[in-house]
mmCIF file of C-alpha atoms and ligand atoms in Angstrom:
data_model
loop_
_atom_site.group_PDB
_atom_site.id
_atom_site.type_symbol
_atom_site.label_atom_id
_atom_site.label_comp_id
_atom_site.label_asym_id
_atom_site.label_seq_id
_atom_site.Cartn_x
_atom_site.Cartn_y
_atom_site.Cartn_z
ATOM 1 C CA MET Y 167 103.915 50.058 99.028
ATOM 2 C CA ASP Y 168 106.706 47.529 99.280
ATOM 3 C CA LEU Y 169 109.676 49.102 101.039
ATOM 4 C CA PHE Y 170 112.120 46.800 99.205
ATOM 5 C CA ASP Y 171 110.861 47.187 95.634
ATOM 6 C CA ASP Y 172 113.664 49.621 94.731
ATOM 7 C CA LEU Y 173 116.521 47.454 96.000
ATOM 8 C CA PRO Y 174 118.464 45.023 93.810
ATOM 9 C CA PRO Y 175 117.606 41.362 94.425
ATOM 10 C CA PRO Y 176 120.000 39.360 96.614
ATOM 11 C CA PRO Y 177 122.317 37.476 94.217
ATOM 12 C CA GLU Y 178 121.338 34.031 95.497
ATOM 13 C CA ALA Y 179 117.708 34.755 94.692
ATOM 14 C CA ALA Y 180 118.309 35.929 91.138
ATOM 15 C CA HIS Y 181 118.098 32.428 89.624
ATOM 16 C CA THR Y 182 115.607 30.279 91.511
ATOM 17 C CA PRO Y 183 114.605 26.852 90.188
ATOM 18 C CA ILE Y 184 110.929 26.350 91.100
ATOM 19 C CA ALA Y 185 110.310 22.980 89.425
ATOM 20 C CA PRO Y 186 112.115 20.696 86.940
ATOM 21 C CA GLY Y 187 112.639 22.847 83.826
ATOM 22 C CA ALA Y 188 111.183 25.986 85.459
ATOM 23 C CA VAL Y 189 113.209 28.942 86.743
ATOM 24 C CA LEU Y 190 112.263 32.245 88.385
ATOM 25 C CA LEU Y 191 114.662 35.060 87.395
ATOM 26 C CA ARG Y 192 113.949 37.764 89.957
ATOM 27 C CA GLY Y 193 114.450 41.307 88.686
ATOM 28 C CA PHE Y 194 115.765 40.086 85.330
ATOM 29 C CA ALA Y 195 114.001 42.835 83.341
ATOM 30 C CA ARG Y 196 114.130 45.649 85.880
ATOM 31 C CA GLU Y 197 116.761 47.631 83.975
ATOM 32 C CA GLY Y 198 115.019 47.654 80.616
ATOM 33 C CA ASP Y 199 111.571 48.298 82.055
ATOM 34 C CA ALA Y 200 110.896 51.720 80.507
ATOM 35 C CA ALA Y 201 111.698 50.571 76.957
ATOM 36 C CA LEU Y 202 109.651 47.394 77.426
ATOM 37 C CA LEU Y 203 106.666 49.390 78.696
ATOM 38 C CA GLN Y 204 106.921 51.836 75.810
ATOM 39 C CA ALA Y 205 106.882 48.909 73.364
ATOM 40 C CA VAL Y 206 103.858 47.408 75.153
ATOM 41 C CA GLU Y 207 101.968 50.699 74.778
ATOM 42 C CA ALA Y 208 102.860 50.867 71.067
ATOM 43 C CA VAL Y 209 101.455 47.358 70.523
ATOM 44 C CA ILE Y 210 98.279 48.194 72.456
ATOM 45 C CA ALA Y 211 97.782 51.317 70.319
ATOM 46 C CA GLN Y 212 97.659 49.092 67.202
ATOM 47 C CA ALA Y 213 95.954 46.011 68.645
ATOM 48 C CA PRO Y 214 93.715 47.170 71.503
ATOM 49 C CA LEU Y 215 93.338 45.230 74.734
ATOM 50 C CA ARG Y 216 90.009 43.402 74.914
ATOM 51 C CA HIS Y 217 88.206 41.078 77.300
ATOM 52 C CA MET Y 218 87.884 37.809 75.384
ATOM 53 C CA GLN Y 219 85.013 35.352 75.670
ATOM 54 C CA THR Y 220 85.854 31.824 76.820
ATOM 55 C CA PRO Y 221 84.459 28.709 75.125
ATOM 56 C CA GLY Y 222 82.543 28.132 78.385
ATOM 57 C CA GLY Y 223 80.662 31.404 77.949
ATOM 58 C CA TYR Y 224 82.550 33.594 80.427
ATOM 59 C CA THR Y 225 84.192 36.956 79.811
ATOM 60 C CA MET Y 226 87.814 36.997 80.955
ATOM 61 C CA SER Y 227 88.605 39.522 83.710
ATOM 62 C CA VAL Y 228 92.070 39.921 82.187
ATOM 63 C CA ALA Y 229 92.320 42.159 79.094
ATOM 64 C CA THR Y 230 94.349 40.620 76.280
ATOM 65 C CA THR Y 231 96.160 41.393 73.047
ATOM 66 C CA SER Y 232 99.103 39.923 71.100
ATOM 67 C CA CYS Y 233 102.020 40.694 68.852
ATOM 68 C CA GLY Y 234 104.214 38.561 66.611
ATOM 69 C CA GLN Y 235 103.415 36.213 63.729
ATOM 70 C CA LEU Y 236 100.608 34.613 65.712
ATOM 71 C CA GLY Y 237 98.236 35.901 68.377
ATOM 72 C CA TRP Y 238 96.290 33.955 70.969
ATOM 73 C CA VAL Y 239 92.535 34.151 70.523
ATOM 74 C CA SER Y 240 89.652 32.859 72.639
ATOM 75 C CA ASP Y 241 86.008 32.943 71.600
ATOM 76 C CA PRO Y 242 82.937 30.714 71.983
ATOM 77 C CA HIS Y 243 84.465 28.297 69.428
ATOM 78 C CA GLY Y 244 87.614 27.653 71.452
ATOM 79 C CA TYR Y 245 91.214 28.736 71.977
ATOM 80 C CA ARG Y 246 93.655 29.017 69.087
ATOM 81 C CA TYR Y 247 96.475 30.989 67.521
ATOM 82 C CA ALA Y 248 95.556 33.232 64.590
ATOM 83 C CA ALA Y 249 97.672 35.314 62.200
ATOM 84 C CA HIS Y 250 95.191 38.220 62.239
ATOM 85 C CA ASP Y 251 93.613 40.234 65.030
ATOM 86 C CA PRO Y 252 89.875 39.454 64.820
ATOM 87 C CA HIS Y 253 89.173 42.906 66.281
ATOM 88 C CA THR Y 254 90.939 44.893 63.528
ATOM 89 C CA GLY Y 255 91.222 42.297 60.733
ATOM 90 C CA GLN Y 256 94.917 43.261 60.495
ATOM 91 C CA PRO Y 257 98.021 41.124 61.129
ATOM 92 C CA TRP Y 258 99.186 41.420 64.734
ATOM 93 C CA PRO Y 259 101.892 44.080 65.294
ATOM 94 C CA ALA Y 260 105.450 42.776 64.874
ATOM 95 C CA LEU Y 261 107.396 41.625 67.939
ATOM 96 C CA PRO Y 262 109.371 44.650 69.187
ATOM 97 C CA ALA Y 263 113.147 44.021 69.116
ATOM 98 C CA CYS Y 264 113.416 44.582 72.884
ATOM 99 C CA PHE Y 265 110.851 41.796 73.463
ATOM 100 C CA VAL Y 266 112.850 39.317 71.382
ATOM 101 C CA GLU Y 267 116.089 40.289 73.100
ATOM 102 C CA LEU Y 268 114.587 39.925 76.579
ATOM 103 C CA ALA Y 269 112.890 36.598 75.821
ATOM 104 C CA GLU Y 270 115.974 35.041 74.227
ATOM 105 C CA SER Y 271 118.363 36.165 76.966
ATOM 106 C CA ALA Y 272 116.038 34.982 79.751
ATOM 107 C CA ALA Y 273 115.530 31.617 78.047
ATOM 108 C CA ALA Y 274 119.301 31.205 77.622
ATOM 109 C CA GLN Y 275 119.859 32.103 81.282
ATOM 110 C CA ALA Y 276 117.366 29.372 82.203
ATOM 111 C CA GLY Y 277 119.032 26.743 80.007
ATOM 112 C CA TYR Y 278 116.997 27.060 76.798
ATOM 113 C CA ALA Y 279 119.724 28.413 74.520
ATOM 114 C CA ASP Y 280 117.965 28.111 71.150
ATOM 115 C CA PHE Y 281 114.580 29.639 71.999
ATOM 116 C CA VAL Y 282 113.298 32.058 69.342
ATOM 117 C CA PRO Y 283 109.826 33.447 70.113
ATOM 118 C CA ASN Y 284 107.318 34.154 67.348
ATOM 119 C CA ALA Y 285 104.357 35.192 69.482
ATOM 120 C CA CYS Y 286 103.754 37.299 72.568
ATOM 121 C CA LEU Y 287 100.512 37.298 74.536
ATOM 122 C CA ILE Y 288 99.944 40.492 76.527
ATOM 123 C CA ASN Y 289 97.653 40.235 79.559
ATOM 124 C CA GLN Y 290 96.625 43.321 81.534
ATOM 125 C CA TYR Y 291 95.230 42.914 85.058
ATOM 126 C CA ALA Y 292 93.315 45.627 86.908
ATOM 127 C CA PRO Y 293 92.768 45.154 90.661
ATOM 128 C CA GLY Y 294 90.457 42.144 91.111
ATOM 129 C CA ALA Y 295 91.355 40.508 87.778
ATOM 130 C CA LYS Y 296 92.570 36.910 87.940
ATOM 131 C CA LEU Y 297 93.475 33.980 85.735
ATOM 132 C CA SER Y 298 92.031 30.555 86.530
ATOM 133 C CA LEU Y 299 94.250 27.474 86.667
ATOM 134 C CA HIS Y 300 95.084 26.367 83.110
ATOM 135 C CA GLN Y 301 97.687 24.680 80.922
ATOM 136 C CA ASP Y 302 99.339 26.359 77.925
ATOM 137 C CA LYS Y 303 98.945 23.629 75.338
ATOM 138 C CA ASP Y 304 97.828 25.348 72.131
ATOM 139 C CA GLU Y 305 101.412 25.724 70.871
ATOM 140 C CA ARG Y 306 102.463 23.245 68.194
ATOM 141 C CA ASP Y 307 105.953 22.428 69.432
ATOM 142 C CA LEU Y 308 105.903 21.837 73.171
ATOM 143 C CA ARG Y 309 109.709 21.451 73.238
ATOM 144 C CA ALA Y 310 110.002 25.245 73.277
ATOM 145 C CA PRO Y 311 109.687 26.860 76.721
ATOM 146 C CA ILE Y 312 107.511 29.828 77.618
ATOM 147 C CA VAL Y 313 109.082 33.036 78.933
ATOM 148 C CA SER Y 314 106.840 35.135 81.167
ATOM 149 C CA LEU Y 315 107.592 38.755 82.146
ATOM 150 C CA SER Y 316 105.740 40.606 84.914
ATOM 151 C CA LEU Y 317 105.453 44.413 84.942
ATOM 152 C CA GLY Y 318 103.624 46.691 87.354
ATOM 153 C CA LEU Y 319 101.676 45.622 90.438
ATOM 154 C CA PRO Y 320 102.723 42.417 92.207
ATOM 155 C CA ALA Y 321 100.685 39.237 91.824
ATOM 156 C CA VAL Y 322 100.508 35.813 93.413
ATOM 157 C CA PHE Y 323 101.317 33.236 90.765
ATOM 158 C CA LEU Y 324 100.062 29.677 91.269
ATOM 159 C CA PHE Y 325 102.235 26.943 89.837
ATOM 160 C CA GLY Y 326 101.331 23.252 89.923
ATOM 161 C CA THR Y 327 102.311 20.218 87.884
ATOM 162 C CA PRO Y 328 100.929 18.649 84.693
ATOM 163 C CA ASN Y 329 98.399 16.877 86.943
ATOM 164 C CA ARG Y 330 95.512 19.205 87.811
ATOM 165 C CA LYS Y 331 94.928 17.449 91.129
ATOM 166 C CA ASP Y 332 98.413 18.182 92.507
ATOM 167 C CA ARG Y 333 98.690 21.082 94.908
ATOM 168 C CA THR Y 334 100.113 24.377 93.653
ATOM 169 C CA GLN Y 335 103.065 26.429 94.840
ATOM 170 C CA ARG Y 336 102.607 30.183 95.271
ATOM 171 C CA HIS Y 337 105.165 32.718 94.071
ATOM 172 C CA ARG Y 338 104.883 36.468 94.459
ATOM 173 C CA LEU Y 339 105.896 38.028 91.151
ATOM 174 C CA VAL Y 340 106.912 41.691 91.114
ATOM 175 C CA HIS Y 341 107.855 44.235 88.462
ATOM 176 C CA GLY Y 342 110.762 42.937 86.356
ATOM 177 C CA ASP Y 343 110.510 39.287 87.390
ATOM 178 C CA VAL Y 344 110.765 36.675 84.640
ATOM 179 C CA VAL Y 345 109.641 33.043 84.822
ATOM 180 C CA VAL Y 346 110.889 30.557 82.232
ATOM 181 C CA TRP Y 347 109.428 27.104 81.976
ATOM 182 C CA GLY Y 348 109.656 24.153 79.709
ATOM 183 C CA GLY Y 349 110.758 20.535 79.673
ATOM 184 C CA PRO Y 350 109.011 18.468 82.366
ATOM 185 C CA SER Y 351 107.077 21.565 83.518
ATOM 186 C CA ARG Y 352 105.900 22.708 80.108
ATOM 187 C CA LEU Y 353 102.337 21.514 80.697
ATOM 188 C CA ALA Y 354 102.166 22.488 84.384
ATOM 189 C CA TYR Y 355 98.862 23.962 85.538
ATOM 190 C CA HIS Y 356 99.182 27.590 86.587
ATOM 191 C CA GLY Y 357 97.119 30.667 87.331
ATOM 192 C CA VAL Y 358 97.080 34.093 88.951
ATOM 193 C CA MET Y 359 95.221 35.088 92.154
ATOM 194 C CA PRO Y 360 92.976 38.173 92.046
ATOM 195 C CA LEU Y 361 95.178 41.263 91.768
ATOM 196 C CA VAL Y 362 95.360 43.293 94.974
ATOM 197 C CA GLU Y 363 94.669 47.029 94.805
ATOM 198 C CA GLY Y 364 97.786 49.188 94.653
ATOM 199 C CA GLU Y 365 99.682 51.775 92.639
ATOM 200 C CA HIS Y 366 102.920 51.106 90.803
ATOM 201 C CA GLY Y 367 105.367 53.936 90.005
ATOM 202 C CA LEU Y 368 105.454 53.254 86.257
ATOM 203 C CA LEU Y 369 102.283 51.286 85.477
ATOM 204 C CA LEU Y 370 99.884 52.804 88.055
ATOM 205 C CA ARG Y 371 96.895 50.552 88.904
ATOM 206 C CA ARG Y 372 97.690 47.553 86.738
ATOM 207 C CA ARG Y 373 99.847 44.542 86.153
ATOM 208 C CA VAL Y 374 100.953 43.594 82.646
ATOM 209 C CA ASN Y 375 102.202 40.078 81.920
ATOM 210 C CA LEU Y 376 103.927 39.186 78.671
ATOM 211 C CA THR Y 377 104.291 35.531 77.683
ATOM 212 C CA PHE Y 378 106.663 34.814 74.836
ATOM 213 C CA ARG Y 379 106.043 31.627 72.948
ATOM 214 C CA ARG Y 380 107.012 29.547 69.971
ATOM 215 C CA ALA Y 381 103.417 29.183 68.881
ATOM 216 C CA GLY Y 382 103.423 27.512 65.473
HETATM 217 C C1 MD6 Q 524 100.359 35.747 84.237
HETATM 218 N N1 MD6 Q 524 100.807 33.807 82.964
HETATM 219 O O1 MD6 Q 524 101.417 35.625 84.855
HETATM 220 C C2 MD6 Q 524 99.786 34.623 83.448
HETATM 221 N N2 MD6 Q 524 101.514 30.920 81.066
HETATM 222 O O2 MD6 Q 524 99.702 36.775 84.254
HETATM 223 C C3 MD6 Q 524 100.570 32.662 82.327
HETATM 224 O O3 MD6 Q 524 99.469 32.229 82.100
HETATM 225 C C4 MD6 Q 524 101.714 31.905 81.905
HETATM 226 O O4 MD6 Q 524 103.206 33.197 83.235
HETATM 227 C C5 MD6 Q 524 102.539 30.177 80.670
HETATM 228 C C6 MD6 Q 524 103.817 30.414 81.086
HETATM 229 C C7 MD6 Q 524 104.050 31.427 81.947
HETATM 230 C C8 MD6 Q 524 102.993 32.207 82.387
HETATM 231 FE FE1 FE Q 525 99.440 30.434 80.906
#
């Protein structure tokens, strides 16, 4: 357990630029965590988490679902946004109001005042699950940033540049941390190291990451 997880972040650390156009907002969502988690569980009840297939023939270790007008889908044909959940045939659940509020206020805090999300990708990590280095480039308008919220167990987040060969920074993301990125960093390569075993007070043995996007 992390002895300091219950303490407020030091003020100077609350708004940390990590690259041009990219900001880490430590503890930004800590206060609203219970409502956010409840909304996550309501989405998952309607659009179940599943391990998607990659175009390269792998099964993702991360379990995924979506809400909003568009959901992110991966299968042997490729990656794309779709208006319906292929698992249920239904439209994705609507974006919960607390998601929209969190995403818009974090984006504004980071300098993206007019961000309005219309999609949220939900990724659930069990211990051992990871996300390989990738770019988020399936969104139509790359002028909009991405807002990423971490809940539950801590993870090591890898953050590079738009050039895959550049070395990556490492940031430890804990429950309630928000990362916003756009502008010159919008196409930065990034990934998540294998989740370390642990137990979180609210989420138990998992990490949940929400990424809010303007998808289409
Ligand atoms: C994660 N996040 O933190 C995975 N993508 O679990 C992402 O892949 C991501 O955090 C784009 C922008 C922010 C992110
Ligand atoms: Fe990503």
